[in-house]
Coordinates of C-alpha atoms and ligand atoms in Angstrom, one line a residue:
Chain A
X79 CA -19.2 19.4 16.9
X80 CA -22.4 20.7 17.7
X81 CA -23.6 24.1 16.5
X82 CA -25.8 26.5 17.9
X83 CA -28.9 25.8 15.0
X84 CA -29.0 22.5 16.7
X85 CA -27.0 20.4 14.3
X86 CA -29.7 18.6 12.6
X87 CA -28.7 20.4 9.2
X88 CA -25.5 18.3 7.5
X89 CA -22.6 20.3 7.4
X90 CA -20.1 20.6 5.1
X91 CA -16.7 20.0 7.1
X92 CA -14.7 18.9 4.1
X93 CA -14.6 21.6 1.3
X94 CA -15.2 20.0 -2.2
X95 CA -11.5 21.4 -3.1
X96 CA -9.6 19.7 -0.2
X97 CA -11.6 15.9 -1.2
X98 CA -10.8 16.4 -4.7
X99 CA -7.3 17.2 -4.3
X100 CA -7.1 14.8 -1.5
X101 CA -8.2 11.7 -3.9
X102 CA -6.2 12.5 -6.7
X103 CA -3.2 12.9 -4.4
X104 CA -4.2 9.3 -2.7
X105 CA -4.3 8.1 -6.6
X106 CA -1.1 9.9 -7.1
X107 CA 0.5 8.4 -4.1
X108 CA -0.5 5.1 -4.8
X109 CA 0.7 4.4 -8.7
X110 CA 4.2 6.2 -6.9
X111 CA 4.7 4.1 -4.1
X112 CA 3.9 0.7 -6.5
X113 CA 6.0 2.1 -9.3
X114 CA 8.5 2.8 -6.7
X115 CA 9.3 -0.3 -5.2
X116 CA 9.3 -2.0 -9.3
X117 CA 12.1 0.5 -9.9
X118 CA 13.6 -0.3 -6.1
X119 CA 13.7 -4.4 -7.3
X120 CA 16.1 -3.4 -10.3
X121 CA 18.7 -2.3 -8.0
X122 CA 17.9 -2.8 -4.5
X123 CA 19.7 -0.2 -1.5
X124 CA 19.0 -2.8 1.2
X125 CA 19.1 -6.8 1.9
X126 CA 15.3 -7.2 0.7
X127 CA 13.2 -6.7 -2.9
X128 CA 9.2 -5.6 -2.5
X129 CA 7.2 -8.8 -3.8
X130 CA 6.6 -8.1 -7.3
X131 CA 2.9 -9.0 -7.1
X132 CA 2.6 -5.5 -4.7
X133 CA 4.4 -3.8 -7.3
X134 CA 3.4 -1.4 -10.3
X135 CA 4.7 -1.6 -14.3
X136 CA 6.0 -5.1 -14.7
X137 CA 9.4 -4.1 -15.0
X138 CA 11.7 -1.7 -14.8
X139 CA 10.9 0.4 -18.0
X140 CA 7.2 0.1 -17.4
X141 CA 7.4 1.0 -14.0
X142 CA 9.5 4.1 -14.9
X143 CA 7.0 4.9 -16.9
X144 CA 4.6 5.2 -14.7
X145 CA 6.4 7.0 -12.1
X146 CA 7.3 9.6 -14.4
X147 CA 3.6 10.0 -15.8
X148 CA 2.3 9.9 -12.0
X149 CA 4.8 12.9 -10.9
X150 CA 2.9 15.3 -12.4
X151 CA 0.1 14.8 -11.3
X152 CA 1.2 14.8 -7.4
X153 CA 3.2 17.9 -7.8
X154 CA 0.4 19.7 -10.1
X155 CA -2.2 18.6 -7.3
X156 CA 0.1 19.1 -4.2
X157 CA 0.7 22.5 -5.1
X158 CA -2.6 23.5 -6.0
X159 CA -3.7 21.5 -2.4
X160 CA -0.6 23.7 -0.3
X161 CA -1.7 26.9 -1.9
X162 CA -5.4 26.8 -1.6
X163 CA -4.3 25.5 2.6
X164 CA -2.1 29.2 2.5
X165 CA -4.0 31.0 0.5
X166 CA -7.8 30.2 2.4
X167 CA -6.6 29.8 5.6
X168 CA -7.1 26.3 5.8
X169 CA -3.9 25.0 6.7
X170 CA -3.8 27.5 10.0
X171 CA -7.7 26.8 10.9
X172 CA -7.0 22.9 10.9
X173 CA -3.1 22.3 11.5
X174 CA -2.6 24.7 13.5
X175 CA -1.3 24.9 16.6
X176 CA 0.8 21.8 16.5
X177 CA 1.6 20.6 19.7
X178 CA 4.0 17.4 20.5
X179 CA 2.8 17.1 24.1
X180 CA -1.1 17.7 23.4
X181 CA -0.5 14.9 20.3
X182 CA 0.6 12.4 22.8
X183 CA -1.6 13.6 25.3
X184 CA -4.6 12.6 22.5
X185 CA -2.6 9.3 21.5
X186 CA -2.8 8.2 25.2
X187 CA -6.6 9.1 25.5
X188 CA -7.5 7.4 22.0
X189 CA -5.7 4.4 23.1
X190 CA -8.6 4.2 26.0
X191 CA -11.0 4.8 23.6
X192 CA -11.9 8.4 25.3
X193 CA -10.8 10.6 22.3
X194 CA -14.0 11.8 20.7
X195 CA -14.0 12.3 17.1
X196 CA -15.4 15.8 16.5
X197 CA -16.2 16.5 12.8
X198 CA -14.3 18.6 10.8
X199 CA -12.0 19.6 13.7
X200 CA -8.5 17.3 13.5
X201 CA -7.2 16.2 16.7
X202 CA -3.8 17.0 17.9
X203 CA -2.2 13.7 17.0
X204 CA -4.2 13.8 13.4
X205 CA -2.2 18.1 12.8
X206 CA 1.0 16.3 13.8
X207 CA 0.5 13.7 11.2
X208 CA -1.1 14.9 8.4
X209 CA 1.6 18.0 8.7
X210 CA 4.3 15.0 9.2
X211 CA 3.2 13.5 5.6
X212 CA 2.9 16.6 3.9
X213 CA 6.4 17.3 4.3
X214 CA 7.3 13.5 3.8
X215 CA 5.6 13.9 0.1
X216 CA 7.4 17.1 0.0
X217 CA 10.4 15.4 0.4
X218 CA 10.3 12.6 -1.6
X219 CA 9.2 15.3 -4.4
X220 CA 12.6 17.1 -3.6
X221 CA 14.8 14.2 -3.6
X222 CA 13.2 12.3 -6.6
X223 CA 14.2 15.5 -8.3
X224 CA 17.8 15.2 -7.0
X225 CA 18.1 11.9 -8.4
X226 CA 16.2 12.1 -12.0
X227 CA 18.3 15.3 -12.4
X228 CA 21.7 15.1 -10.7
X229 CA 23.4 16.9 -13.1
X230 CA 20.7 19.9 -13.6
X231 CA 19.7 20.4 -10.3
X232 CA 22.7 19.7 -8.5
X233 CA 22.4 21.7 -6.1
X234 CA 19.3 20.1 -5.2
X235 CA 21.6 17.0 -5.0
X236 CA 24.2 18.0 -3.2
X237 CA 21.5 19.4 -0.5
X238 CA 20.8 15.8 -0.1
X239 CA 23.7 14.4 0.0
X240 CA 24.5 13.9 -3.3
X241 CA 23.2 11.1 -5.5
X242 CA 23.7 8.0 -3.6
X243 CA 22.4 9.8 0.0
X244 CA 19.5 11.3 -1.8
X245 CA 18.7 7.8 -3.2
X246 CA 18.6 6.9 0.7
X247 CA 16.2 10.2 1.6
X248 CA 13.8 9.3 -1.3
X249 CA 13.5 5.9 0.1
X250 CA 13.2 6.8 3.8
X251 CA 10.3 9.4 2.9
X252 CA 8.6 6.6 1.1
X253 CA 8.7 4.7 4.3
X254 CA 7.2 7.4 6.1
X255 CA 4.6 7.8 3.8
X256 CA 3.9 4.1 3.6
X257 CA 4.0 4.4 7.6
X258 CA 1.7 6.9 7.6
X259 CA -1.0 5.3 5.1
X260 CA -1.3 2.6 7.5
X261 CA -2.2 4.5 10.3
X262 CA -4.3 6.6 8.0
X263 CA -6.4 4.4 6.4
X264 CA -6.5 2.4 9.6
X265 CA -8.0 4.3 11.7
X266 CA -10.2 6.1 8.0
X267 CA -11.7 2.8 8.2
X268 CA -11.7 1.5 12.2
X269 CA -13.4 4.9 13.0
X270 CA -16.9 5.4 12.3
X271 CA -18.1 8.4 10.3
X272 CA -15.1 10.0 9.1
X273 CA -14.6 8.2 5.7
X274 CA -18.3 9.1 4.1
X275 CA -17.5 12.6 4.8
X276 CA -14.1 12.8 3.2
X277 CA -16.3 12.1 -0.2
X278 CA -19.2 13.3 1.0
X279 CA -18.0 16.4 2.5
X280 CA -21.2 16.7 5.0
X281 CA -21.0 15.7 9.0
X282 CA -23.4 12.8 9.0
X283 CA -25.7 13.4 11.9
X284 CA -24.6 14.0 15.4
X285 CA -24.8 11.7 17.4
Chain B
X828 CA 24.3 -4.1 -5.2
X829 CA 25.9 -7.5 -5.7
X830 CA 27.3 -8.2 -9.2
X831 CA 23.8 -10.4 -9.5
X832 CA 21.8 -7.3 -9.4
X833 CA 23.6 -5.2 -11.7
X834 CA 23.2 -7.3 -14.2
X835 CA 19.3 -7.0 -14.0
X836 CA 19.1 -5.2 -17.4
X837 CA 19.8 -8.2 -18.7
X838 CA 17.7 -10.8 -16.4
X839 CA 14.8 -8.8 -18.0
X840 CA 15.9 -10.0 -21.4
X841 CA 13.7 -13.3 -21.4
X842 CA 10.8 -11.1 -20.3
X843 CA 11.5 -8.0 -22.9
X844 CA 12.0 -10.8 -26.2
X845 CA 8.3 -12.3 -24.9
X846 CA 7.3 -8.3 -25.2
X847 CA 6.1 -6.5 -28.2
X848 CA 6.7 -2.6 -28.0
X849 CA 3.0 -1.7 -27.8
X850 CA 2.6 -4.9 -25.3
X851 CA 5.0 -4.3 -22.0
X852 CA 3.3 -2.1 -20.2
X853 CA -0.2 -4.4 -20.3
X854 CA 1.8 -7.2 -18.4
X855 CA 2.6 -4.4 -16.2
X856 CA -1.2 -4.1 -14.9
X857 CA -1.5 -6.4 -12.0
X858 CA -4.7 -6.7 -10.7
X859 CA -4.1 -4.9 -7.6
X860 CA -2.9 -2.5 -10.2
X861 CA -6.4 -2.7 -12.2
X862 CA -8.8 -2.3 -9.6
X863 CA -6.9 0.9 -8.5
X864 CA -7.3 2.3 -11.4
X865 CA -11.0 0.8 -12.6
X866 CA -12.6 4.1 -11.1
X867 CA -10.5 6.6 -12.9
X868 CA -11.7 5.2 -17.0
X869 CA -8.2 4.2 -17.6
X870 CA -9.8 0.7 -17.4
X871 CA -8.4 -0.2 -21.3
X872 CA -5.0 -1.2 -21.4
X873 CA -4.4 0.6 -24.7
X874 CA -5.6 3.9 -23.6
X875 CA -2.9 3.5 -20.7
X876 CA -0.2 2.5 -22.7
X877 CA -1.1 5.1 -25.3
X878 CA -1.2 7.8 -21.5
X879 CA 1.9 6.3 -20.8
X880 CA 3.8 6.7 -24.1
X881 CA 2.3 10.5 -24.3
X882 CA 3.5 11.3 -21.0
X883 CA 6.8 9.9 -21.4
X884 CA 7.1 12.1 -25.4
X885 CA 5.9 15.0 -22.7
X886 CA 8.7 14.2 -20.2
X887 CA 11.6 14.4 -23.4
X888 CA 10.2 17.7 -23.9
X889 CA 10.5 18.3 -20.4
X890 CA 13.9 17.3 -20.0
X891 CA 15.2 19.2 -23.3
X892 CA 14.0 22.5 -21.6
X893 CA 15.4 22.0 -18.5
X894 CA 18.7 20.9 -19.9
X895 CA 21.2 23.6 -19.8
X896 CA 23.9 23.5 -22.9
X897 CA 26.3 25.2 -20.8
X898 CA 25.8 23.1 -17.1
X899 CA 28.6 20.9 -15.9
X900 CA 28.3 17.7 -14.5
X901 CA 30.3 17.6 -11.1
X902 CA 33.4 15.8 -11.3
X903 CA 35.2 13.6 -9.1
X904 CA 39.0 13.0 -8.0
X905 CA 40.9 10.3 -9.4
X906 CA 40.7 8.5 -5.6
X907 CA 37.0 8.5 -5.7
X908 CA 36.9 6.1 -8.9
X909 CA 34.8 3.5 -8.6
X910 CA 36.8 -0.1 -8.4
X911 CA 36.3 -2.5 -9.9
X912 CA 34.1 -0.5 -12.0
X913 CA 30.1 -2.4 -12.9
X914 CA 30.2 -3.9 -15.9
X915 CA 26.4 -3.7 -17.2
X916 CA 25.0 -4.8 -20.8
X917 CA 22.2 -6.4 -22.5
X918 CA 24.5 -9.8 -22.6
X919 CA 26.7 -11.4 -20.8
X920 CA 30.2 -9.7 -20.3
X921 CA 31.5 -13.0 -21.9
X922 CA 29.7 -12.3 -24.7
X923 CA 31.4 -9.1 -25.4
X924 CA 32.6 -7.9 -29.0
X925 CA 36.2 -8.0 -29.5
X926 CA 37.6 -5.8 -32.0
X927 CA 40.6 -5.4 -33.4
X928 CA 42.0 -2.4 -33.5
X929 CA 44.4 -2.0 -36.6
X930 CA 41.5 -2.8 -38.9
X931 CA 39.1 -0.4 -37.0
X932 CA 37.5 1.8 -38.7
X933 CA 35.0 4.5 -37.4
X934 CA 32.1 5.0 -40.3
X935 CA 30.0 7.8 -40.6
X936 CA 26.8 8.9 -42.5
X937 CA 23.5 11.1 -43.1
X938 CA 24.0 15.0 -42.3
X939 CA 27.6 14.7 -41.9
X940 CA 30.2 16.7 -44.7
X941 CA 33.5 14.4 -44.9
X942 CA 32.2 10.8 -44.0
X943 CA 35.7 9.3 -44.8
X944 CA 35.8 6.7 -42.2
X945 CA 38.4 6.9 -38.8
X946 CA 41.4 5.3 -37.5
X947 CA 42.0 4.9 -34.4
X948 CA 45.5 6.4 -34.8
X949 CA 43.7 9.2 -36.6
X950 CA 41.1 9.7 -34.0
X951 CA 43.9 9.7 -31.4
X952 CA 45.8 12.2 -33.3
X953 CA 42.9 14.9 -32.4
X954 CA 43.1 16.7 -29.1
X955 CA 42.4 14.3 -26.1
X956 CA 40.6 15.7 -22.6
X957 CA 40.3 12.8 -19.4
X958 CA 37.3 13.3 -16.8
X959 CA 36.2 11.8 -13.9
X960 CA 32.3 11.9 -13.7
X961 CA 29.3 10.2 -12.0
X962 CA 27.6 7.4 -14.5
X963 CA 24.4 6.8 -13.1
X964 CA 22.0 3.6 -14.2
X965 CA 18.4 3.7 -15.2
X966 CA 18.7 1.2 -12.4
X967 CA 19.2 3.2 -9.8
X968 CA 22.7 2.6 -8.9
X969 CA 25.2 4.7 -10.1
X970 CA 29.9 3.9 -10.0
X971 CA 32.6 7.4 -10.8
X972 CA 34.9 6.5 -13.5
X973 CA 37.3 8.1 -15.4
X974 CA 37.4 8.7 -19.2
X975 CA 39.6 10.1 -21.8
X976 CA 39.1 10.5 -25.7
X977 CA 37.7 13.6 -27.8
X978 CA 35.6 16.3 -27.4
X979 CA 32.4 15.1 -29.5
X980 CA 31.5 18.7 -30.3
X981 CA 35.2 18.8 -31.6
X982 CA 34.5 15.4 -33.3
X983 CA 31.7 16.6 -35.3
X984 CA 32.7 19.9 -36.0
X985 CA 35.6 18.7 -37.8
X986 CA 33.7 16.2 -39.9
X987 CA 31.4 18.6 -40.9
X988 CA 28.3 17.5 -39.2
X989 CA 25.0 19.5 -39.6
X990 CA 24.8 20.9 -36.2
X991 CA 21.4 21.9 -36.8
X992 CA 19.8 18.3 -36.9
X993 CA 18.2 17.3 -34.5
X994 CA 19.8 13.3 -33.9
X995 CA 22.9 12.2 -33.4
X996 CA 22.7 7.9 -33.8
X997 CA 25.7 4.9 -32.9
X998 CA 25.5 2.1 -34.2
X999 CA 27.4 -0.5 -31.9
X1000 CA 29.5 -3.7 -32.5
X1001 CA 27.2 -5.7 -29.9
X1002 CA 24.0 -4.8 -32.2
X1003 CA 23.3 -2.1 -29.5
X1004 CA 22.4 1.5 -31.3
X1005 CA 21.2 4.5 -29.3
X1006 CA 20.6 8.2 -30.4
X1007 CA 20.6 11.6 -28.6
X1008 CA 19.4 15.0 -29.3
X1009 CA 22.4 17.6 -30.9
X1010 CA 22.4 19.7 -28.0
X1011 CA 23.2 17.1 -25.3
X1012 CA 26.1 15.6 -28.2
X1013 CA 27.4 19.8 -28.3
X1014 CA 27.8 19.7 -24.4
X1015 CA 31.4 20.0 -23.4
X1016 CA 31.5 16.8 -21.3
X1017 CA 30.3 14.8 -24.1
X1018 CA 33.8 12.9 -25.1
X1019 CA 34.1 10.0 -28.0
X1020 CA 36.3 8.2 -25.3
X1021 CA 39.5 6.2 -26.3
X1022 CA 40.8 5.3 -22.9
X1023 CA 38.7 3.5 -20.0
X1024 CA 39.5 1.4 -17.2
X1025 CA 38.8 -2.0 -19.5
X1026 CA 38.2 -3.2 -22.6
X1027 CA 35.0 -4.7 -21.8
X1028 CA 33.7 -0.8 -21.1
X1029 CA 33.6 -0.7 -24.9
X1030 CA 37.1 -0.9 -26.7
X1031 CA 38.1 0.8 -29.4
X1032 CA 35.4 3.8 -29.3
X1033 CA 32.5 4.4 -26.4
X1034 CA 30.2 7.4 -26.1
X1035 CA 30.8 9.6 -22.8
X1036 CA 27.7 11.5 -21.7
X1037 CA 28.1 12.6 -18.3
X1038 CA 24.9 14.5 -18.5
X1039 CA 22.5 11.3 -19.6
X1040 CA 21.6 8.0 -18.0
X1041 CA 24.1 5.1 -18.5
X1042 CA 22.1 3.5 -21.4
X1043 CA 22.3 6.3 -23.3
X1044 CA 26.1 5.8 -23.3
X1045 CA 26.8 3.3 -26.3
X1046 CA 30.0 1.6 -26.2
X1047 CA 31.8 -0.6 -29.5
X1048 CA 30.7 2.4 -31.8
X1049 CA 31.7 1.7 -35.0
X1050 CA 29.2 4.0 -36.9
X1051 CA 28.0 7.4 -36.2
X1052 CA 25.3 9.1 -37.8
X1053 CA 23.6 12.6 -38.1
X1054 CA 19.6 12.6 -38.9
X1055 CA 16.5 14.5 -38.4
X1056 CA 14.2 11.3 -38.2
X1057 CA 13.6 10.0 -34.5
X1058 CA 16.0 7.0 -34.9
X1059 CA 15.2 5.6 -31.1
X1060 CA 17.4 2.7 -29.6
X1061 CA 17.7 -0.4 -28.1
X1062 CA 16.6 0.2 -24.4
X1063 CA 14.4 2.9 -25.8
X1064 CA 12.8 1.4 -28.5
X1065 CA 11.1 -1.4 -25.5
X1066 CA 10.2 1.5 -23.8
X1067 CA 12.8 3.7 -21.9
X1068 CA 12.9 7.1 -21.9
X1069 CA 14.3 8.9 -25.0
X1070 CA 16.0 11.8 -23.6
X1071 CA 16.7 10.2 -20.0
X1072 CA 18.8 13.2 -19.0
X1073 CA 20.7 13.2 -15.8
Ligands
LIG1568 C1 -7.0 5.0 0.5 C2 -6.3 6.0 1.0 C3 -6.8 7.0 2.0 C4 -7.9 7.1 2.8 C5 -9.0 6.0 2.9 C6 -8.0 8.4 3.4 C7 -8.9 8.9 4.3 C8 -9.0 10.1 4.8 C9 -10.0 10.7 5.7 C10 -11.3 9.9 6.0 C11 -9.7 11.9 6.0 C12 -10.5 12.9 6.9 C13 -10.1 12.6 8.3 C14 -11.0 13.3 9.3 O1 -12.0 14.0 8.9 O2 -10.8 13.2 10.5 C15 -8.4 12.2 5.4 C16 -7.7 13.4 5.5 C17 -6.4 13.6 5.1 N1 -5.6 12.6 4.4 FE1 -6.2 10.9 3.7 N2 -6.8 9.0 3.0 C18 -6.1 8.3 2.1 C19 -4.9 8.6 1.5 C20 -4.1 9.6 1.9 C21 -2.8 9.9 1.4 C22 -2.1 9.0 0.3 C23 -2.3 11.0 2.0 C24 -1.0 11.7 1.8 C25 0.1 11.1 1.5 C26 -3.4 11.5 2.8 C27 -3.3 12.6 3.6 C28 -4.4 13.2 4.2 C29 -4.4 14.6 4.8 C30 -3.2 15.5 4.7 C31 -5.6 14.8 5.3 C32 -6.1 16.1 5.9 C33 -6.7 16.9 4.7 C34 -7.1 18.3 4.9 O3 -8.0 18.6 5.7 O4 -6.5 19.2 4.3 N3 -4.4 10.6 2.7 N4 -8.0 11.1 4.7

């Protein structure tokens, strides 16, 4: 995007809150999902087991442990990332509007390689998924809950399901987060100039 | 859930003897692991065990706050049971204890008034309440059984336990011992259970916590005690949660 003083001064298009929050949440994310499929192995839902070399903890107690020590910090952060997006307007100035038809409509012209990149302003497909994973996580934060606490919160529990169905919804919004990672850090890495600025903050130069 | 995966506790056991308590979570860094977290200073392994242990003290804390004395665990109809019922252990279920039950006798000791020791025939004698509740495993899976003995707040009130401590221990017939804090043992669901679908579930005398995780349910009790010191347990004591409250 190309302002009006030219646009040879960098920009910030990522504020310093949002990259912080967004790193600790990938670091948050990450020891989860790893510690999550070490505590899957121990009693596996389906007909397969994560290879333990991709897991996180060793075994079961250690990966519990780290699971339980990681949950804090992606619920501290993740609500201190969804409130400041409410709260400064974020969340409507980049998310929104979400539009289905206007996310494939970007999907298709990517795919021909004619969907320019603008800094700091998210495509349509990019709203759909970035809103898509932030109600994955949330989620997967809900039904972990349901089933560390089934007795406590069981009316969380029963909201799933109960325990064995909100065993299946925690698993399914881990694969939707894993789903959207790869995508994510696909396309972070195969497109040029949008990682540096995620630590960066600034708009490199325009082209 | 095959029969080979429940009894995963116990396919850790070659793993867990290798593992000294301070050790099993460094094993537990793989190096995808490590050069995750080389950015963040928890490079040393002691600092992230030491983070580790911390958070999970924190989590106890946690867990005893949110725990409501007077919250019911949901229970189940007598067609929902689970059948046949997991059998789950550090061992074998070959290896289990078998115990005769004339000679049985329940001891007790630390913070407790009249430690006289119980019969079973005595302990049968005291008012007897069956439920049918959810155990769930620190595994993940979890079976509905059914369960009848005594109230444990019943139990203890009549032996004169010091209801203000802080622990109540087991000590087990298989060398398995667990402890859990005096409020969860007060809860009404908590029964000193008699009667279960099989011997192997712990004959004579089990613990019935609907309210913690299976572990934290000892079974082949044959010694209660009351304490103030953090007396740990079996699972625990390699690392599992202390409080692991459902
Ligand atoms: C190594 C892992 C990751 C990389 C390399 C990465 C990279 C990036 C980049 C470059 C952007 C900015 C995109 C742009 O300007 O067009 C971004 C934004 C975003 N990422 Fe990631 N990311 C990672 C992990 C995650 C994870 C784990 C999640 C969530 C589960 C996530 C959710 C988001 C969201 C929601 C945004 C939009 C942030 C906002 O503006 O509020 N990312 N990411």
């Amino acid at each position: 995007m190309v302002d009006e003083a030219g646009a040879r001064t960098p920009r910030i298009i990522h504020p310093l809150y949002i990259r912080v929050t967004h790193w600790v949440n990938a670091v948050a994310i990450f020891v989860m999902v790893l510690s999550g499929w070490r505590i899957y192995n121990a009693s596996p839902l389906f007909h397969f087991e994560f290879p333990a070399g991709f897991t996180l903890g060793g075994w079961l107690a250690g990966a519990l442990a780290w699971h339980f020590a990681a949950m804090w910090l992606l619920a501290l952060n993740g609500i201190a990332y969804l409130a400041y997006c409410v709260v400064s307007g974020h969340f409507r100035r980049r998310f929104l509007p979400i539009s289905l038809r206007r996310a494939l409509d970007d999907i298709i012209l990517a795919s021909q390689g004619r969907l320019d990149h603008a800094p700091g302003r998210y495509n349509a497909a990019q709203r759909l998924l970035y809103v898509g994973v932030i109600l994955a996580v949330i989620v997967a934060v809900l039904s972990g809950l349901a089933i560390w606490k089934p007795v406590q919160l069981q009316a969380l529990t029963a909201l799933m399901g109960g325990y064995e169905s909100a065993r299946r919804v925690h698993f399914f919004a881990m694969a939707a987060i894993v789903a959207f990672l790869i995508v994510h850090i696909g396309l972070a890495v195969a497109v040029k100039g949008v990682l540096a600025p995620m630590f960066t903050g600034r708009a490199e130069a325009p082209r | 859930m095959k029969p080979s995966r429940r009894a995963s506790l116990s396919a850790f056991r070659p793993q867990i003897t290798q593992l000294e308590r301070r050790l099993f979570l460094k094993q537990g860094l793989s190096l995808g692991a490590l050069s995750l977290l080389s950015g963040c200073t928890l490079k040393d392994d002691d600092a992230v065990d030491r983070l580790l242990f911390a958070m999970s003290r924190f989590n106890d804390k946690m867990q005893a706050a949110l725990f409501d004395p007077s919250r019911l665990a949901p229970t189940y109809a007598e067609a929902d049971v689970t059948a046949p019922f997991p059998f789950n252990a550090y061992y074998e279920e070959k290896d289990v204890p078998r115990i005769d039950g004339e000679s049985y006798r329940l001891q007790l000791s630390g913070l407790i008034a009249d430690k006289r020791p119980w019969s079973l025939e005595e302990l049968r004698a005291l008012p007897q309440s069956t439920q049918i509740t959810r155990l769930v495993c620190v595994e993940g899976w979890s079976a509905i059984g059914k369960w009848r003995g005594v109230s444990f707040r019943h139990f203890l009130e009549r032996i004169g336990a010091d209801l203000t401590a802080r622990y109540v221990g087991f000590k087990c017939a298989d060398k398995y011992y667990s402890s859990i804090d005096t409020p969860s043992a007060l809860h009404p669901q908590t029964l000193l259970a008699l009667d279960f679908a099989d011997a192997k579930f712990g004959y004579p005398l089990r613990l019935r916590i609907p309210t913690k995780l299976g572990f934290k349910n000892p079974k082949f009790i044959h010694e209660i005690f009351v304490t103030n010191d953090y007396a740990g347990g079996y699972w625990e004591d390699k690392g599992y949660n202390w409080f692991s409250g459902s």
